Amino acid sequence: MTWSNDDIPDQTGRVAVVTGANGGIGLEVSRELARRGAHVVMASRDQEKAERARQDILAEIPDASLEVQPLDLASLASVREAAARILAAHPRIDVLVNNAGVMAISERRTEDGFEMQFGVNHLGHFALTALLLPALLESPDARVVSVTSTGRHSGRAVDPANPNLDGRYDPWRAYGRSKLANVHFALELERRFREAGAHARSIVVHPGFVNTDLQARSVRETGGGRSQRFFHAAVTRYGMTPARGALSLLRAATDPDAVGGSLYTPEWVNWGPPVRRPLIGRSRDEEAIATLWEVSERETGITFDVKPRA
Ligand SMILES: NC(=O)c1ccc[n+]([C@@H]2O[C@H](COP(=O)([O-])OP(=O)(O)OC[C@H]3O[C@@H](n4cnc5c(N)ncnc54)[C@H](OP(=O)(O)O)[C@@H]3O)[C@@H](O)[C@H]2O)c1
């Protein structure tokens, strides 16, 4: 059976937070969750783009329940402020889609001095999830969706002695490392959910090869890097639409039968409908998973407390 948007169950009454909701895959995830009745918190950095995205959804779904919240994952202060605002408005959150990301950009640091791709793609989401956890644990069926990439296959475990790749930066190495971290984060979070008996599932997805701003931005931010230009040209020709790229995320976020601790990915790796696939090799390196968690808590100063509701 091919899973499609028609399979999304009614989301009325559910609250979903989507990062990077102002464009690309995040916008399409927001659109479909709203279409099914969820209240969607569009956590976004560029506010003008976020307002355009909100209007875009409203033009199609006039009764969509949407709320834009500013969030810059490259700033722990911004993550804290966003989490505090969201928690104040929503004592219960049912879905958190950690979608925002940057790919293969030139070497840069976040406000807190983290290597940018690790900081935005992983550490910012690590902090956001930890801070929103009390509200997620209020849900009878919470989902935390992490977004990886085939880039994870070239990723190496984080080195606790050099988490920011000082003197060892390479745009693709950094992307692969951050996307492997997304898998390791999802698996450890699922383990903690199970250990605590929480009514929550942590699931990781790869959206496929999708024609969004991801590749174009990597070209802009590297001043036209060669491999970045190659991927940009390829995705404009062969990439799936953002709506199709959103399907794996939507399945993980809504399918009643979606399995915690699993990977959902297009059937033919980068193309096709979303299916469940095994996680193998480095994805399951328990030592690397434990190290990532320690480094993430150390760098962000934020710890996880998975205490389910009574
Ligand atoms: N497209 C693909 O082929 C592909 C393949 C594998 C995995 N993915 C993953 O899919 C996810 C979504 O990417 P996409 O393809 O939809 O790319 P996109 O169109 O470039 O969207 C990326 C989103 O991330 C947001 N973002 C970037 N930096 C941020 C920050 N510091 N704080 C908050 N938000 C930030 C962007 O918002 P602003 O514009 O406001 O910065 C934008 O909303 C990413 O995690 C990416 O790694 C994509």
Short mmCIF file of C-alpha atoms and ligand atoms in Angstrom, two decimals, residues 20-26 45-46 49 71-74 99-102 120 147-149 175 179 206-210 212-215 217 235, ligand 1:
data_model
loop_
_atom_site.label_atom_id
_atom_site.label_comp_id
_atom_site.label_asym_id
_atom_site.label_seq_id
_atom_site.Cartn_x
_atom_site.Cartn_y
_atom_site.Cartn_z
CA GLY A 20 11.94 25.65 9.39
CA ALA A 21 8.24 26.01 8.58
CA ASN A 22 8.65 29.07 6.36
CA GLY A 23 9.77 27.21 3.23
CA GLY A 24 10.67 23.95 1.53
CA ILE A 25 9.66 20.72 3.23
CA GLY A 26 8.67 22.40 6.52
CA ARG A 45 13.82 32.31 11.49
CA ASP A 46 13.09 34.73 8.63
CA LYS A 49 9.27 34.59 4.72
CA LEU A 71 13.13 30.73 16.18
CA ASP A 72 16.80 30.99 15.28
CA LEU A 73 18.41 27.62 15.94
CA ALA A 74 21.83 29.27 15.67
CA ASN A 99 13.00 19.91 10.22
CA ALA A 100 15.10 23.08 9.81
CA GLY A 101 18.56 22.67 8.39
CA VAL A 102 21.48 23.99 6.41
CA VAL A 120 21.59 24.40 13.72
CA VAL A 147 15.22 14.77 9.76
CA THR A 148 18.36 13.09 8.47
CA SER A 149 19.77 12.68 4.96
CA TYR A 175 26.80 18.12 7.01
CA LYS A 179 22.84 14.33 9.85
CA HIS A 206 15.04 11.00 5.27
CA PRO A 207 12.82 13.09 2.95
CA GLY A 208 14.51 12.05 -0.30
CA PHE A 209 16.11 14.23 -2.97
CA VAL A 210 13.87 17.28 -2.87
CA THR A 212 13.93 23.16 -2.14
CA ASP A 213 16.14 26.09 -1.21
CA LEU A 214 18.62 23.76 0.56
CA GLN A 215 20.94 23.25 -2.40
CA ARG A 217 21.48 28.19 -0.30
CA VAL A 235 18.00 18.64 -7.74
N1 LIG B 1 16.03 18.94 0.08
C1 LIG B 1 16.64 17.76 0.14
O1 LIG B 1 16.96 17.14 -0.90
C2 LIG B 1 16.93 17.15 1.47
C3 LIG B 1 17.54 15.87 1.50
C4 LIG B 1 17.84 15.30 2.73
C5 LIG B 1 17.53 15.96 3.89
N2 LIG B 1 16.95 17.21 3.84
C6 LIG B 1 16.68 17.88 5.11
O2 LIG B 1 15.36 18.41 5.07
C7 LIG B 1 15.27 19.50 5.99
C8 LIG B 1 14.51 20.65 5.36
O3 LIG B 1 15.28 21.18 4.29
P1 LIG B 1 14.65 21.73 2.95
O4 LIG B 1 15.08 20.81 1.88
O5 LIG B 1 13.22 22.04 3.10
O6 LIG B 1 15.52 23.07 2.76
P2 LIG B 1 15.11 24.63 2.76
O7 LIG B 1 14.06 24.91 1.76
O8 LIG B 1 16.42 25.34 2.63
O9 LIG B 1 14.53 24.83 4.21
C9 LIG B 1 15.37 24.89 5.32
C10 LIG B 1 14.63 25.51 6.46
O10 LIG B 1 15.52 25.59 7.57
C11 LIG B 1 15.43 26.90 8.11
N3 LIG B 1 16.64 27.30 8.81
C12 LIG B 1 17.90 27.36 8.35
N4 LIG B 1 18.71 27.86 9.32
C13 LIG B 1 17.94 28.11 10.39
C14 LIG B 1 18.16 28.63 11.68
N5 LIG B 1 19.37 29.04 12.07
N6 LIG B 1 17.13 28.74 12.54
C15 LIG B 1 15.88 28.36 12.17
N7 LIG B 1 15.59 27.88 10.95
C16 LIG B 1 16.61 27.75 10.08
C17 LIG B 1 15.16 27.79 6.91
O11 LIG B 1 14.60 29.02 7.33
P3 LIG B 1 15.19 30.47 6.88
O12 LIG B 1 15.00 30.55 5.40
O13 LIG B 1 14.36 31.45 7.66
O14 LIG B 1 16.63 30.44 7.29
C18 LIG B 1 14.16 26.94 6.13
O15 LIG B 1 12.87 27.11 6.66
C19 LIG B 1 16.71 19.83 6.40
O16 LIG B 1 16.95 19.30 7.69
C20 LIG B 1 17.55 19.09 5.38
O17 LIG B 1 18.81 18.70 5.89
C21 LIG B 1 16.63 17.80 2.66
#
